[in-house]
Coordinates of C-alpha atoms in Angstrom, one line a residue:
X1 CA -30.5 59.3 -19.2
X2 CA -29.0 57.7 -22.3
X3 CA -25.3 58.0 -22.8
X4 CA -23.7 58.8 -26.1
X5 CA -22.4 55.7 -28.4
X6 CA -22.0 55.7 -32.2
X7 CA -21.4 51.9 -31.4
X8 CA -18.6 50.3 -33.2
X9 CA -19.5 51.0 -36.4
X10 CA -16.9 53.5 -37.2
X11 CA -14.2 51.4 -36.0
X12 CA -15.4 48.5 -38.4
X13 CA -15.7 51.1 -41.3
X14 CA -11.8 51.8 -40.3
X15 CA -10.9 48.4 -40.0
X16 CA -11.7 47.5 -43.4
X17 CA -8.7 49.9 -44.7
X18 CA -6.3 47.6 -42.8
X19 CA -4.8 45.0 -44.9
X20 CA -3.6 41.7 -43.0
X21 CA -4.4 38.7 -45.7
X22 CA -1.3 38.5 -48.0
X23 CA -1.9 35.2 -49.1
X24 CA -3.4 35.4 -52.6
X25 CA -1.3 34.1 -55.4
X26 CA -2.2 34.0 -59.3
X27 CA -3.8 30.5 -59.3
X28 CA -4.1 28.9 -56.1
X29 CA -4.2 25.2 -56.6
X30 CA -5.6 24.5 -53.3
X31 CA -7.6 25.8 -50.6
X32 CA -5.5 28.5 -48.4
X33 CA -6.5 30.2 -45.4
X34 CA -5.0 32.5 -43.0
X35 CA -5.8 33.8 -39.5
X36 CA -4.9 37.1 -37.8
X37 CA -5.6 38.3 -34.3
X38 CA -6.8 41.8 -33.8
X39 CA -5.6 44.3 -30.8
X40 CA -5.9 47.9 -29.9
X41 CA -2.9 48.5 -27.7
X42 CA -2.2 45.3 -25.7
X43 CA -6.2 44.4 -25.5
X44 CA -7.2 41.7 -28.2
X45 CA -10.3 43.1 -29.6
X46 CA -11.3 40.0 -32.5
X47 CA -9.7 38.1 -35.2
X48 CA -9.9 37.8 -39.2
X49 CA -10.1 34.9 -41.2
X50 CA -9.2 34.7 -44.7
X51 CA -10.0 31.7 -47.5
X52 CA -9.2 31.3 -50.9
X53 CA -10.4 28.7 -52.6
X54 CA -10.3 27.8 -56.6
X55 CA -13.8 27.1 -58.0
X56 CA -15.1 26.9 -61.6
X57 CA -18.6 28.3 -63.3
X58 CA -21.0 27.0 -65.3
X59 CA -19.0 27.4 -68.5
X60 CA -16.3 25.5 -66.9
X61 CA -13.8 28.6 -66.3
X62 CA -11.2 28.5 -63.6
X63 CA -12.2 31.1 -60.9
X64 CA -11.1 32.0 -57.5
X65 CA -13.5 32.4 -54.7
X66 CA -12.1 34.6 -51.6
X67 CA -14.1 35.2 -48.2
X68 CA -13.0 37.3 -45.4
X69 CA -14.5 37.2 -41.9
X70 CA -14.2 40.1 -39.5
X71 CA -15.1 39.8 -35.8
X72 CA -14.6 42.8 -33.2
X73 CA -16.0 43.0 -29.8
X74 CA -15.5 46.0 -27.6
X75 CA -17.0 46.8 -23.7
X76 CA -18.7 49.9 -24.0
X77 CA -19.4 51.1 -20.2
X78 CA -21.0 48.1 -18.8
X79 CA -22.3 46.4 -21.9
X80 CA -20.3 44.7 -24.9
X81 CA -21.1 45.4 -28.6
X82 CA -20.0 43.1 -31.3
X83 CA -19.7 43.3 -34.9
X84 CA -19.1 40.8 -37.8
X85 CA -18.0 41.6 -41.3
X86 CA -18.3 38.8 -43.7
X87 CA -16.7 39.7 -47.5
X88 CA -16.5 37.5 -50.4
X89 CA -15.9 37.7 -53.9
X90 CA -15.9 35.7 -56.8
X91 CA -13.0 36.8 -59.4
X92 CA -10.6 35.5 -62.5
X93 CA -7.2 34.1 -61.3
X94 CA -5.7 37.3 -62.3
X95 CA -7.8 39.5 -59.8
X96 CA -10.4 40.4 -61.8
X97 CA -13.5 40.8 -59.8
X98 CA -16.6 39.2 -61.3
X99 CA -19.3 39.5 -58.2
X100 CA -19.0 40.6 -54.4
X101 CA -21.2 39.8 -51.6
X102 CA -20.7 41.6 -48.2
X103 CA -22.6 40.9 -44.9
X104 CA -22.3 43.3 -41.9
X105 CA -24.0 42.0 -39.0
X106 CA -24.1 45.0 -35.9
X107 CA -27.6 43.7 -34.6
X108 CA -29.7 40.8 -34.8
X109 CA -30.7 42.0 -38.6
X110 CA -27.9 41.8 -41.2
X111 CA -27.1 44.4 -44.0
X112 CA -26.2 42.9 -47.1
X113 CA -24.4 44.6 -49.9
X114 CA -24.0 42.5 -53.4
X115 CA -23.1 43.5 -56.6
X116 CA -22.3 42.1 -59.9
X117 CA -19.8 43.5 -62.4
X118 CA -21.0 44.3 -66.3
X119 CA -17.5 43.6 -67.8
X120 CA -18.7 45.4 -71.3
X121 CA -20.2 48.4 -69.7
X122 CA -17.3 48.6 -67.0
X123 CA -20.0 49.2 -63.8
X124 CA -20.8 47.4 -60.8
X125 CA -24.4 47.2 -59.8
X126 CA -24.6 47.3 -56.1
X127 CA -27.7 46.6 -54.1
X128 CA -28.0 47.2 -50.2
X129 CA -30.7 45.0 -48.4
X130 CA -31.6 45.3 -45.0
X131 CA -35.3 45.2 -42.9
X132 CA -37.0 44.3 -46.2
X133 CA -35.7 47.4 -47.9
X134 CA -33.3 47.3 -50.6
X135 CA -31.7 49.9 -53.0
X136 CA -29.5 49.7 -55.9
X137 CA -26.6 52.0 -57.3
X138 CA -24.2 51.5 -60.5
X139 CA -20.8 52.6 -60.0
X140 CA -17.9 52.5 -62.5
X141 CA -15.7 49.4 -62.1
X142 CA -12.9 49.5 -65.1
X143 CA -11.2 45.9 -65.4
X144 CA -8.2 47.3 -62.7
X145 CA -10.4 47.4 -59.9
X146 CA -9.6 45.0 -57.1
X147 CA -11.1 44.3 -53.8
X148 CA -9.9 45.5 -50.7
X149 CA -7.1 42.6 -50.5
X150 CA -5.6 44.1 -53.9
X151 CA -2.6 45.4 -52.2
X152 CA -1.8 41.9 -50.7
X153 CA -2.7 40.4 -54.2
X154 CA -0.1 42.9 -55.8
X155 CA 2.6 42.5 -53.2
X156 CA 2.4 38.5 -53.6
X157 CA 2.6 38.4 -57.4
X158 CA 5.3 40.9 -57.6
X159 CA 7.2 41.8 -54.5
X160 CA 7.9 45.6 -54.1
X161 CA 11.5 47.1 -53.4
X162 CA 12.7 49.6 -50.9
X163 CA 11.9 53.1 -52.1
X164 CA 9.1 52.0 -54.7
X165 CA 6.0 53.0 -54.9
X166 CA 2.6 51.2 -55.7
X167 CA -1.0 52.4 -56.5
X168 CA -3.7 49.9 -57.0
X169 CA -7.6 50.7 -57.4
X170 CA -9.4 49.0 -54.6
X171 CA -12.9 48.6 -53.4
X172 CA -13.5 49.4 -49.9
X173 CA -16.7 47.5 -48.4
X174 CA -18.3 50.0 -45.9
X175 CA -17.9 52.8 -48.1
X176 CA -19.2 50.6 -51.1
X177 CA -16.8 52.7 -53.5
X178 CA -13.6 52.3 -55.6
X179 CA -10.6 54.0 -53.8
X180 CA -6.5 53.9 -54.6
X181 CA -4.4 52.2 -52.2
X182 CA -0.8 53.5 -52.1
X183 CA 1.9 51.8 -51.4
X184 CA 5.4 53.0 -50.5
X185 CA 8.2 50.6 -49.5
X186 CA 10.6 51.6 -46.7
X187 CA 13.4 49.6 -45.8
X188 CA 13.6 46.2 -43.8
X189 CA 13.6 45.9 -40.4
X190 CA 13.7 43.4 -37.4
X191 CA 9.9 42.9 -36.3
X192 CA 9.2 40.4 -33.0
X193 CA 6.3 38.1 -33.8
X194 CA 5.4 35.1 -31.3
X195 CA 8.4 35.5 -29.5
X196 CA 10.8 35.7 -32.2
X197 CA 12.3 38.4 -34.5
X198 CA 11.9 38.2 -38.3
X199 CA 13.6 40.7 -40.8
X200 CA 10.4 42.5 -42.8
X201 CA 10.0 44.9 -45.1
X202 CA 8.1 48.1 -43.7
X203 CA 5.6 49.7 -46.1
X204 CA 3.3 52.7 -45.5
X205 CA -0.2 52.2 -46.9
X206 CA -2.6 55.3 -47.7
X207 CA -6.1 54.9 -48.8
X208 CA -7.8 57.8 -50.9
X209 CA -10.7 58.4 -52.8
X210 CA -10.8 57.6 -56.5
X211 CA -9.7 61.6 -56.8
X212 CA -6.6 61.0 -54.5
X213 CA -8.0 63.0 -51.3
X214 CA -6.8 60.8 -48.5
X215 CA -9.5 59.2 -46.3
X216 CA -9.3 59.5 -42.4
X217 CA -8.2 56.8 -40.4
X218 CA -7.2 54.7 -43.6
X219 CA -3.4 55.0 -43.0
X220 CA -1.6 51.7 -42.1
X221 CA 1.8 50.2 -42.0
X222 CA 2.4 47.1 -43.1
X223 CA 5.4 44.4 -42.0
X224 CA 5.8 42.1 -45.3
X225 CA 7.9 39.0 -45.7
X226 CA 9.8 38.1 -48.6
X227 CA 6.9 36.3 -50.2
X228 CA 4.3 39.0 -49.7
X229 CA 2.8 37.9 -46.9
X230 CA 1.7 40.6 -44.5
X231 CA 2.5 39.5 -41.0
X232 CA 1.6 42.4 -39.1
X233 CA 0.0 45.5 -39.8
X234 CA -0.9 48.7 -37.7
X235 CA -3.4 51.7 -38.5
X236 CA -3.7 55.1 -36.5
X237 CA -7.4 54.4 -35.2
X238 CA -8.5 54.2 -31.7
X239 CA -5.3 54.4 -30.3
X240 CA -3.5 52.2 -32.8
X241 CA -5.1 49.0 -33.9
X242 CA -2.9 46.0 -34.6
X243 CA -3.4 43.0 -36.4
X244 CA -0.8 39.9 -36.0
X245 CA -0.5 36.7 -38.3
X246 CA -1.2 33.6 -36.1
X247 CA -2.8 30.2 -35.8
X248 CA -6.3 29.5 -35.6
X249 CA -6.2 29.0 -32.0
X250 CA -4.3 32.3 -31.5
X251 CA -6.8 34.1 -33.3
X252 CA -10.0 32.4 -31.4
X253 CA -8.7 33.0 -28.4
X254 CA -10.9 34.6 -25.9
X255 CA -10.7 38.4 -26.3
X256 CA -9.4 40.3 -23.0
X257 CA -12.5 42.1 -22.7
X258 CA -10.9 45.0 -21.0
X259 CA -10.9 47.5 -24.0
X260 CA -13.9 50.4 -23.1
X261 CA -14.7 51.7 -26.5
X262 CA -16.8 54.6 -24.8
X263 CA -13.9 55.4 -22.1
X264 CA -11.2 55.7 -25.0
X265 CA -13.5 57.9 -27.2
X266 CA -14.4 60.6 -24.6
X267 CA -12.7 64.1 -25.6
X268 CA -11.9 65.5 -22.2
X269 CA -12.6 69.2 -21.1
X270 CA -10.7 71.3 -18.7
X271 CA -13.9 72.3 -16.8
X272 CA -17.0 70.8 -16.3
X273 CA -20.3 72.4 -18.1
X274 CA -22.7 72.8 -15.4
X275 CA -26.4 72.5 -15.9
X276 CA -25.9 71.2 -19.5
X277 CA -29.6 70.8 -20.6
X278 CA -30.3 74.3 -20.0
X279 CA -27.4 75.5 -21.8
X280 CA -28.8 77.4 -24.9
X281 CA -25.5 79.4 -26.0
X282 CA -22.1 78.2 -25.5
X283 CA -18.8 79.4 -27.3
X284 CA -15.9 76.9 -27.7
X285 CA -12.5 77.0 -28.8
X286 CA -11.9 73.7 -31.0
X287 CA -8.4 72.3 -32.3
X288 CA -8.2 69.4 -34.5
X289 CA -4.5 68.2 -34.6
X290 CA -3.6 67.8 -38.4
X291 CA -6.6 68.7 -39.8
X292 CA -8.6 71.5 -40.6
X293 CA -11.5 72.0 -38.3
X294 CA -13.5 74.7 -41.1
X295 CA -13.9 71.5 -43.4
X296 CA -14.8 69.3 -41.0
X297 CA -17.6 71.5 -38.4
X298 CA -20.5 72.7 -40.7
X299 CA -22.0 76.1 -40.5
X300 CA -26.1 76.2 -40.2
X301 CA -28.4 77.6 -37.8
X302 CA -27.0 76.2 -34.9
X303 CA -23.6 76.7 -35.1
X304 CA -21.1 79.2 -36.3
X305 CA -17.2 78.5 -37.2
X306 CA -14.9 81.6 -36.9
X307 CA -11.4 81.3 -37.7
X308 CA -9.7 84.1 -35.5
X309 CA -7.2 86.0 -36.7
X310 CA -3.8 84.9 -35.3
X311 CA -5.2 81.8 -34.1
X312 CA -2.8 78.4 -34.1
X313 CA -3.1 76.3 -37.0
X314 CA -6.2 73.9 -36.4
X315 CA -7.9 76.0 -34.2
X316 CA -11.5 78.0 -34.4
X317 CA -14.2 79.3 -32.7
X318 CA -17.5 77.6 -32.8
X319 CA -20.6 79.1 -31.5
X320 CA -23.4 76.5 -30.9
X321 CA -26.9 77.9 -30.3
X322 CA -30.2 76.4 -29.4
X323 CA -32.5 76.8 -32.7
X324 CA -36.4 76.2 -32.6
X325 CA -38.7 75.9 -35.5
X326 CA -38.8 79.6 -36.0
X327 CA -35.3 80.6 -35.9
X328 CA -33.7 82.2 -39.0
X329 CA -34.6 82.5 -42.5
X330 CA -36.8 79.8 -43.9
X331 CA -35.1 77.5 -46.7
X332 CA -37.0 75.8 -49.9
X333 CA -40.6 74.3 -49.5
X334 CA -39.8 71.2 -50.1
X335 CA -36.2 69.1 -49.8
X336 CA -35.0 65.9 -51.6
X337 CA -36.7 63.3 -51.5
X338 CA -34.1 60.9 -49.6
X339 CA -35.4 62.7 -46.5
X340 CA -38.8 61.2 -46.9
X341 CA -38.3 57.8 -48.5
X342 CA -37.9 54.7 -46.7
X343 CA -34.4 52.7 -47.0
X344 CA -32.9 49.8 -45.6
X345 CA -31.8 51.2 -42.4
X346 CA -34.5 53.9 -41.8
X347 CA -37.3 51.8 -42.7
X348 CA -40.1 54.1 -42.6
X349 CA -42.5 51.7 -44.2
X350 CA -41.9 48.9 -41.7
X351 CA -45.6 48.2 -40.1
X352 CA -44.3 48.2 -36.6
X353 CA -42.7 51.6 -37.2
X354 CA -45.8 52.6 -38.9
X355 CA -48.0 51.7 -35.7
X356 CA -45.6 53.3 -33.6
X357 CA -46.1 56.7 -35.4
X358 CA -49.5 56.2 -35.2
X359 CA -49.6 55.9 -31.5
X360 CA -47.2 58.8 -30.8
X361 CA -48.9 61.2 -33.1
X362 CA -53.0 60.4 -32.3
X363 CA -54.7 63.9 -32.1
X364 CA -51.4 65.9 -33.3
X365 CA -51.9 67.8 -36.5
X366 CA -49.4 70.0 -37.7
X367 CA -45.9 68.5 -38.4
X368 CA -44.2 70.1 -35.4
X369 CA -46.4 69.1 -33.1
X370 CA -46.1 65.4 -34.4
X371 CA -42.3 65.6 -34.2
X372 CA -42.2 66.6 -30.6
X373 CA -44.6 63.6 -29.7
X374 CA -42.1 61.3 -31.7
X375 CA -39.6 62.3 -29.5
X376 CA -41.5 62.0 -26.4
X377 CA -42.8 58.4 -27.8
X378 CA -39.3 57.2 -28.4
X379 CA -37.6 58.5 -25.3
X380 CA -40.1 56.6 -23.2
X381 CA -40.6 53.7 -25.0
X382 CA -37.2 52.6 -26.0
X383 CA -36.6 51.6 -22.3
X384 CA -33.5 49.4 -22.7
X385 CA -30.9 51.8 -22.8
X386 CA -27.8 49.8 -23.5
X387 CA -24.6 49.5 -26.0
X388 CA -25.2 45.9 -26.7
X389 CA -26.3 46.8 -30.3
X390 CA -23.7 48.7 -32.5
X391 CA -26.2 49.8 -35.4
X392 CA -29.9 48.3 -35.8
X393 CA -32.3 49.3 -38.4
X394 CA -35.4 51.2 -37.2
X395 CA -37.9 48.4 -37.9
X396 CA -35.6 46.1 -35.4
X397 CA -35.5 49.1 -32.9
X398 CA -39.4 49.2 -33.0
X399 CA -39.8 45.5 -32.6
X400 CA -37.0 45.4 -29.7
X401 CA -37.3 48.8 -28.1
X402 CA -33.6 48.7 -27.1
X403 CA -30.5 50.4 -28.0
X404 CA -28.3 53.7 -27.6
X405 CA -28.4 57.0 -29.5
X406 CA -27.9 55.6 -32.9
X407 CA -31.1 53.3 -32.6
X408 CA -32.9 56.3 -31.1
X409 CA -32.0 58.3 -34.2
X410 CA -32.8 55.8 -36.8
X411 CA -36.2 55.1 -35.2
X412 CA -37.3 58.8 -34.9
X413 CA -35.8 59.5 -38.4
X414 CA -38.2 56.4 -39.7
X415 CA -41.4 57.7 -37.5
X416 CA -40.9 61.1 -38.9
X417 CA -40.9 60.1 -42.1
X418 CA -43.9 57.9 -41.7
X419 CA -45.7 60.5 -40.5
X420 CA -44.7 62.6 -43.7
X421 CA -42.0 64.8 -42.0
X422 CA -38.6 64.8 -43.7
X423 CA -36.1 63.7 -41.4
X424 CA -32.3 63.1 -41.2
X425 CA -29.7 61.8 -38.7
X426 CA -27.1 63.7 -37.2
X427 CA -23.6 62.4 -36.3
X428 CA -21.5 64.6 -33.7
X429 CA -20.4 64.8 -30.1
X430 CA -22.4 65.8 -26.8
X431 CA -21.2 66.7 -23.3
X432 CA -21.4 64.0 -20.9
X433 CA -20.7 65.0 -17.1
X434 CA -20.2 62.0 -15.6
X435 CA -17.4 61.1 -18.2
X436 CA -16.0 64.5 -18.2
X437 CA -16.0 65.4 -21.7
X438 CA -17.5 64.9 -24.9
X439 CA -18.9 61.5 -26.6
X440 CA -19.7 60.5 -29.9
X441 CA -23.4 60.8 -30.4
X442 CA -26.2 60.8 -32.9
X443 CA -29.6 62.6 -33.1
X444 CA -31.8 64.2 -35.5
X445 CA -33.1 66.9 -37.6
X446 CA -36.7 67.3 -39.2
X447 CA -37.8 69.6 -41.7
X448 CA -40.6 71.9 -40.3
X449 CA -41.8 75.1 -41.0
X450 CA -39.1 75.3 -43.7
X451 CA -36.2 74.6 -41.8
X452 CA -34.1 72.0 -40.3
X453 CA -34.7 71.8 -36.9
X454 CA -32.8 69.4 -34.1
X455 CA -34.4 67.0 -31.9
X456 CA -32.8 64.1 -29.8
X457 CA -34.8 61.5 -28.5
X458 CA -32.1 59.8 -26.5
X459 CA -32.0 62.8 -24.4
X460 CA -35.6 63.9 -24.6
X461 CA -35.2 67.1 -26.3
X462 CA -37.0 68.8 -28.9
X463 CA -34.7 72.1 -27.9
X464 CA -31.6 70.6 -28.6
X465 CA -29.0 72.3 -26.0
X466 CA -25.7 73.9 -27.1
X467 CA -23.3 71.1 -25.8
X468 CA -24.4 68.9 -29.2
X469 CA -21.8 70.0 -31.9
X470 CA -22.6 68.7 -35.2
X471 CA -20.1 66.9 -37.5
X472 CA -22.1 65.8 -40.3
X473 CA -25.9 64.8 -41.4
X474 CA -27.1 62.0 -43.4
X475 CA -30.4 60.6 -44.9
X476 CA -28.7 57.2 -44.4
X477 CA -29.9 56.4 -48.0
X478 CA -28.0 54.7 -50.6
X479 CA -25.4 51.7 -50.8
X480 CA -22.8 53.9 -48.9
X481 CA -24.7 55.0 -46.0
X482 CA -21.9 54.8 -43.2
X483 CA -20.0 57.3 -45.3
X484 CA -21.4 60.0 -43.0
X485 CA -19.3 58.5 -39.9
X486 CA -16.2 59.4 -41.5
X487 CA -15.8 62.7 -39.6
X488 CA -15.9 60.7 -36.5
X489 CA -12.7 59.1 -37.5
X490 CA -11.3 62.3 -38.3
X491 CA -11.5 63.8 -34.8
X492 CA -11.2 60.5 -32.8
X493 CA -8.0 61.1 -30.4
X494 CA -7.5 64.5 -32.5
X495 CA -9.6 67.1 -31.4
X496 CA -9.4 69.4 -28.2
X497 CA -12.6 71.3 -27.3
X498 CA -12.5 73.9 -24.5
X499 CA -15.7 75.9 -23.5
X500 CA -15.4 79.8 -23.3
X501 CA -18.3 81.1 -22.9
X502 CA -21.6 79.4 -21.4
X503 CA -24.8 81.0 -21.8

């Protein structure tokens, strides 16, 4: 039986909101670099390396090249997953971004996002590429937009004083969007670094969307020296993620390997859910600390969210039911084309995906029979059920036939689309008996009989049981496909689930 596992992708997503560079200056005369070690609690899980160097363009202009490399490694049960993120920009000495290039390696194939600014039109044309597929999107880009290290640049150029606030437009790579970074300076305090105490300015950092709505998992605390160098940072993610300025040797020292993301992410329940795959209707009490579950849990044919009169803040009841291809009222004849066309992650035009689809659906004529056959084929043929890969595109999964729930989901979606069935990926939670609670999971919905119907090839279910709790759905289309993982960050370490009635 496959186990849940969204991989380390959502950790990388939130980590992109961390700031620990702090070495940029207006006109670096020589190359500069810094190294940071990344910890969760007492476990070292990775490092970050930043390089800044002066360059000239073809016209002889003085420019700056910045390269930021992240590497995160986690245990997930008996397996280990690694994510690497390389982010680079070419910009003017004042910080105006001209070009960017981001490469994320969560599997054997990298996902590349690149872009170039049109200063006259004040736009950035972003291109995302993976698995032989590419997509483009134009986003607004005013001259005051900075890279994800814009806060550090601001602090290095103009120190912030206790009690002051500052807001900077910053680009967040994994979301591929411009956000707002708000810095609020508190007071100086003594901070231990490398065995000695330093007097550093404490700064609260909050990242929100461009309209000012805070992004989950993006609140950090920074400790900054008098020169604007961020020597320590902390973010409320996965039980507190920390970065420390250190030497190259310290940053590259072997990770402890004892932090288990799978075990850490389980939402424990007060009692077991017996015979989970036979459960067709479960009523839950859901509580989310410091959040509104009615904005987090979607209502659809499978789920109904009810806010009880007199209920405690952040508490609702959730009824989850199995819903087949004939349940409920029909929807429109057609759905948006994003659910049928290939994209860099759901690369349904890949020859190996098409070949697998043809094998799976041979002799099947109607869409539902094809979808059920695809569930069976993926469950049967993705034999290496492991957590070594964080997030692979469908073409790679069809080639290697390996992975966890995210690989099952993208391959299932791609094969369904290749057969002409609209399909999307679902991000949510599933009960795992041997782990004693709910873990993060991905499955699918296909549009058949004018209804979105849940299927799960990782659990070999064409009738998805009521222990699957949906948080969001996504086509994985566009240049920000991982934005759909934000609900995972919202509930991580903040949600309580109590099964009330099992049917």
